[in-house]
Amino acid sequence: MKVFVFPQFNYLLPSLKSRGIGTAYFEVKRFPNKEFRCLVNADVNGQDCTIIGTLAPPASNLLEISLLSHTLKCSGAKKVTVVLPYLAYSRQDKYQPGQSLGVEWVSRLLSASGIDQIVTIDLHSSEDEKYLKIPVLSISPARLFASEIRELIDRDWSVLAPDKGAIKRAEEFAKSAGLNQHVAHLEKVRASSVYHQKLVGEVGSEVVIIDDILGTGSTLISACQILKKNNTKEIVIAVSHGEFVGKKWKELWKLGVKKIYCLDTIPSVTKMKSSRIKIIPCGELLSQNLTDKG
Ligand code: R5P
């Protein structure tokens, strides 16, 4: 297997190395007129190749991955897998006339560029699987979160999914952490802003909220407001993908959130500096799945 890592993800290199996964040299450069040009310095003929990168903005990321994949296939690669620790565009997963279906669009672009498989962590929804035109392996972070969060919680903590889409991942977490309580969930409404209508199930005074993405923080803020009204005393949050867009998410601290656990699936979180945000490396989880895959 030949592995090509885009520089934003160089922080994953030690985990890859510890599993005996070496990386191959490539460059995506620009001609003076700004056109992309890809150079691969490895013999990939007949090889399985893996690219680690992101489709998140700027759009050049998507183009660079596509061009690299095309270059590998033109050079004889047998199979190209792309590892996208966070699958950007996965929230555009519902067919509505007149609105873009981003997840299908990116998967068609990747497929047309020669990509045969996507590996990601905690895919946003089952709807995504319906629209992705390439086989996808979604790795669950439940066990990783369970082993980290155990430092703060015990078996009597409740688990809350902030919307119906998060129930399955919250249940996986509760099972991995060996918690006693059933998972409760909120019914979420996304209008001009995000708010929650109803708490389904019961939560105690100590609650872990499990979600896939922390974007602006609106969803989690609204969830914490409901928990506050419900007399919850302690809140811990675990999210797979931390975008931390803008400053609004900081309101979470005022709502009693003790700690946020977040994987480093998005390179920018590796620069976050707060004693109340614990960044959990996802490199081992990815490397393990790459070696298991063969
Ligand atoms: C929504 O379906 C997702 O699971 C997240 O809850 C949502 O995308 C988070 O975004 P924000 O933090 O902007 O509310």
Tab-separated table of N, CA, C and O in Angstrom, residues 73-123:
chain	number	residue	atom	x	y	z
A	73	LYS	N	-4.320	6.964	-10.665
A	73	LYS	CA	-4.968	5.992	-11.554
A	73	LYS	C	-4.300	5.981	-12.938
A	73	LYS	O	-4.067	4.927	-13.529
A	74	CYS	N	-3.941	7.181	-13.437
A	74	CYS	CA	-3.259	7.258	-14.747
A	74	CYS	C	-1.898	6.579	-14.690
A	74	CYS	O	-1.367	6.152	-15.708
A	75	SER	N	-1.319	6.505	-13.465
A	75	SER	CA	-0.001	5.880	-13.317
A	75	SER	C	-0.126	4.395	-13.000
A	75	SER	O	0.851	3.765	-12.596
A	76	GLY	N	-1.322	3.852	-13.093
A	76	GLY	CA	-1.504	2.401	-12.972
A	76	GLY	C	-1.979	1.904	-11.619
A	76	GLY	O	-2.018	0.689	-11.397
A	77	ALA	N	-2.328	2.824	-10.672
A	77	ALA	CA	-2.796	2.354	-9.357
A	77	ALA	C	-3.985	1.418	-9.533
A	77	ALA	O	-4.869	1.668	-10.358
A	78	LYS	N	-3.976	0.342	-8.717
A	78	LYS	CA	-5.060	-0.640	-8.828
A	78	LYS	C	-6.326	-0.099	-8.157
A	78	LYS	O	-7.422	-0.192	-8.678
A	79	LYS	N	-6.134	0.477	-6.983
A	79	LYS	CA	-7.281	0.967	-6.212
A	79	LYS	C	-6.859	2.237	-5.480
A	79	LYS	O	-5.742	2.297	-4.966
A	80	VAL	N	-7.752	3.224	-5.445
A	80	VAL	CA	-7.451	4.436	-4.670
A	80	VAL	C	-8.524	4.605	-3.586
A	80	VAL	O	-9.722	4.662	-3.882
A	81	THR	N	-8.037	4.651	-2.353
A	81	THR	CA	-8.923	4.901	-1.208
A	81	THR	C	-8.620	6.294	-0.703
A	81	THR	O	-7.448	6.680	-0.629
A	82	VAL	N	-9.668	7.049	-0.368
A	82	VAL	CA	-9.390	8.349	0.236
A	82	VAL	C	-9.856	8.327	1.685
A	82	VAL	O	-10.977	7.908	1.986
A	83	VAL	N	-8.955	8.717	2.578
A	83	VAL	CA	-9.299	8.825	3.993
A	83	VAL	C	-9.620	10.285	4.266
A	83	VAL	O	-8.756	11.161	4.138
A	84	LEU	N	-10.877	10.540	4.601
A	84	LEU	CA	-11.343	11.888	4.917
A	84	LEU	C	-11.821	11.818	6.370
A	84	LEU	O	-12.965	11.427	6.628
A	85	PRO	N	-10.930	12.122	7.340
A	85	PRO	CA	-11.322	11.916	8.740
A	85	PRO	C	-12.677	12.551	9.060
A	85	PRO	O	-13.485	11.987	9.799
A	86	TYR	N	-12.930	13.739	8.482
A	86	TYR	CA	-14.266	14.343	8.554
A	86	TYR	C	-14.754	14.489	7.120
A	86	TYR	O	-14.055	15.081	6.292
A	87	LEU	N	-15.923	13.938	6.846
A	87	LEU	CA	-16.439	14.021	5.476
A	87	LEU	C	-17.242	15.312	5.304
A	87	LEU	O	-18.428	15.384	5.654
A	88	ALA	N	-16.571	16.341	4.795
A	88	ALA	CA	-17.258	17.611	4.536
A	88	ALA	C	-18.359	17.382	3.501
A	88	ALA	O	-18.280	16.457	2.701
A	89	TYR	N	-19.374	18.193	3.531
A	89	TYR	CA	-20.572	18.141	2.664
A	89	TYR	C	-21.567	17.071	3.104
A	89	TYR	O	-22.625	16.926	2.504
A	90	SER	N	-21.226	16.318	4.173
A	90	SER	CA	-22.127	15.220	4.559
A	90	SER	C	-23.431	15.717	5.183
A	90	SER	O	-24.381	14.958	5.320
A	91	ARG	N	-23.477	17.002	5.563
A	91	ARG	CA	-24.740	17.502	6.106
A	91	ARG	C	-25.738	17.865	5.020
A	91	ARG	O	-26.906	18.094	5.299
A	92	GLN	N	-25.263	17.895	3.771
A	92	GLN	CA	-26.196	18.105	2.648
A	92	GLN	C	-26.631	16.722	2.180
A	92	GLN	O	-26.140	16.205	1.184
A	93	ASP	N	-27.527	16.122	2.948
A	93	ASP	CA	-27.857	14.711	2.738
A	93	ASP	C	-29.343	14.462	2.482
A	93	ASP	O	-29.813	13.338	2.626
A	94	LYS	N	-30.073	15.546	2.158
A	94	LYS	CA	-31.500	15.346	1.891
A	94	LYS	C	-31.858	15.879	0.521
A	94	LYS	O	-31.467	16.996	0.160
A	95	TYR	N	-32.615	15.049	-0.206
A	95	TYR	CA	-33.030	15.491	-1.537
A	95	TYR	C	-34.197	16.457	-1.419
A	95	TYR	O	-35.256	16.115	-0.899
A	96	GLN	N	-33.977	17.671	-1.853
A	96	GLN	CA	-35.044	18.669	-1.880
A	96	GLN	C	-34.890	19.447	-3.168
A	96	GLN	O	-33.826	20.050	-3.394
A	97	PRO	N	-35.919	19.402	-4.049
A	97	PRO	CA	-35.790	20.098	-5.323
A	97	PRO	C	-35.345	21.546	-5.114
A	97	PRO	O	-35.843	22.226	-4.222
A	98	GLY	N	-34.389	21.961	-5.910
A	98	GLY	CA	-33.919	23.352	-5.815
A	98	GLY	C	-32.816	23.541	-4.804
A	98	GLY	O	-32.334	24.663	-4.618
A	99	GLN	N	-32.424	22.466	-4.102
A	99	GLN	CA	-31.333	22.615	-3.127
A	99	GLN	C	-30.253	21.593	-3.416
A	99	GLN	O	-30.548	20.459	-3.792
A	100	SER	N	-29.011	22.001	-3.193
A	100	SER	CA	-27.913	21.087	-3.544
A	100	SER	C	-27.875	19.876	-2.619
A	100	SER	O	-28.181	19.974	-1.430
A	101	LEU	N	-27.500	18.753	-3.214
A	101	LEU	CA	-27.326	17.504	-2.468
A	101	LEU	C	-25.814	17.277	-2.433
A	101	LEU	O	-25.252	16.487	-3.196
A	102	GLY	N	-25.157	18.062	-1.549
A	102	GLY	CA	-23.692	18.145	-1.557
A	102	GLY	C	-22.982	16.809	-1.473
A	102	GLY	O	-21.961	16.596	-2.131
A	103	VAL	N	-23.525	15.905	-0.653
A	103	VAL	CA	-22.822	14.645	-0.446
A	103	VAL	C	-22.781	13.806	-1.726
A	103	VAL	O	-21.770	13.175	-2.029
A	104	GLU	N	-23.874	13.845	-2.484
A	104	GLU	CA	-23.860	13.080	-3.734
A	104	GLU	C	-22.900	13.734	-4.733
A	104	GLU	O	-22.130	13.063	-5.419
A	105	TRP	N	-22.942	15.055	-4.757
A	105	TRP	CA	-22.084	15.806	-5.686
A	105	TRP	C	-20.604	15.484	-5.465
A	105	TRP	O	-19.903	15.111	-6.404
A	106	VAL	N	-20.141	15.596	-4.187
A	106	VAL	CA	-18.704	15.344	-3.979
A	106	VAL	C	-18.352	13.894	-4.293
A	106	VAL	O	-17.285	13.606	-4.836
A	107	SER	N	-19.272	12.977	-3.980
A	107	SER	CA	-18.929	11.568	-4.233
A	107	SER	C	-18.843	11.288	-5.731
A	107	SER	O	-18.027	10.485	-6.173
A	108	ARG	N	-19.674	11.966	-6.518
A	108	ARG	CA	-19.579	11.793	-7.984
A	108	ARG	C	-18.257	12.372	-8.512
A	108	ARG	O	-17.633	11.798	-9.391
A	109	LEU	N	-17.858	13.506	-7.945
A	109	LEU	CA	-16.583	14.106	-8.375
A	109	LEU	C	-15.412	13.178	-8.024
A	109	LEU	O	-14.509	12.958	-8.838
A	110	LEU	N	-15.450	12.627	-6.809
A	110	LEU	CA	-14.356	11.744	-6.376
A	110	LEU	C	-14.334	10.482	-7.235
A	110	LEU	O	-13.276	10.030	-7.678
A	111	SER	N	-15.516	9.931	-7.491
A	111	SER	CA	-15.605	8.710	-8.289
A	111	SER	C	-15.071	8.960	-9.708
A	111	SER	O	-14.291	8.168	-10.246
A	112	ALA	N	-15.456	10.090	-10.274
A	112	ALA	CA	-14.994	10.427	-11.636
A	112	ALA	C	-13.478	10.624	-11.670
A	112	ALA	O	-12.850	10.495	-12.719
A	113	SER	N	-12.881	10.931	-10.515
A	113	SER	CA	-11.438	11.149	-10.452
A	113	SER	C	-10.683	9.866	-10.117
A	113	SER	O	-9.470	9.896	-9.888
A	114	GLY	N	-11.398	8.754	-10.014
A	114	GLY	CA	-10.729	7.465	-9.830
A	114	GLY	C	-10.746	6.926	-8.413
A	114	GLY	O	-10.130	5.896	-8.138
A	115	ILE	N	-11.430	7.622	-7.499
A	115	ILE	CA	-11.458	7.128	-6.113
A	115	ILE	C	-12.462	5.983	-5.990
A	115	ILE	O	-13.599	6.078	-6.462
A	116	ASP	N	-12.006	4.886	-5.364
A	116	ASP	CA	-12.821	3.673	-5.268
A	116	ASP	C	-13.495	3.510	-3.915
A	116	ASP	O	-14.458	2.779	-3.783
A	117	GLN	N	-12.925	4.130	-2.891
A	117	GLN	CA	-13.484	3.943	-1.551
A	117	GLN	C	-13.191	5.160	-0.674
A	117	GLN	O	-12.153	5.808	-0.832
A	118	ILE	N	-14.130	5.438	0.231
A	118	ILE	CA	-13.925	6.510	1.215
A	118	ILE	C	-13.842	5.861	2.595
A	118	ILE	O	-14.647	4.988	2.924
A	119	VAL	N	-12.874	6.303	3.386
A	119	VAL	CA	-12.814	5.905	4.799
A	119	VAL	C	-12.979	7.187	5.607
A	119	VAL	O	-12.307	8.188	5.338
A	120	THR	N	-13.894	7.176	6.547
A	120	THR	CA	-14.110	8.367	7.364
A	120	THR	C	-14.382	7.949	8.803
A	120	THR	O	-14.498	6.760	9.100
A	121	ILE	N	-14.473	8.945	9.674
A	121	ILE	CA	-14.837	8.667	11.064
A	121	ILE	C	-16.232	9.236	11.297
A	121	ILE	O	-16.520	10.382	10.920
A	122	ASP	N	-17.089	8.449	11.885
A	122	ASP	CA	-18.414	8.898	12.313
A	122	ASP	C	-19.160	9.668	11.217
A	122	ASP	O	-19.432	10.873	11.354
A	123	LEU	N	-19.511	8.950	10.164
A	123	LEU	CA	-20.277	9.550	9.059
A	123	LEU	C	-21.552	10.190	9.613
A	123	LEU	O	-22.218	9.610	10.468
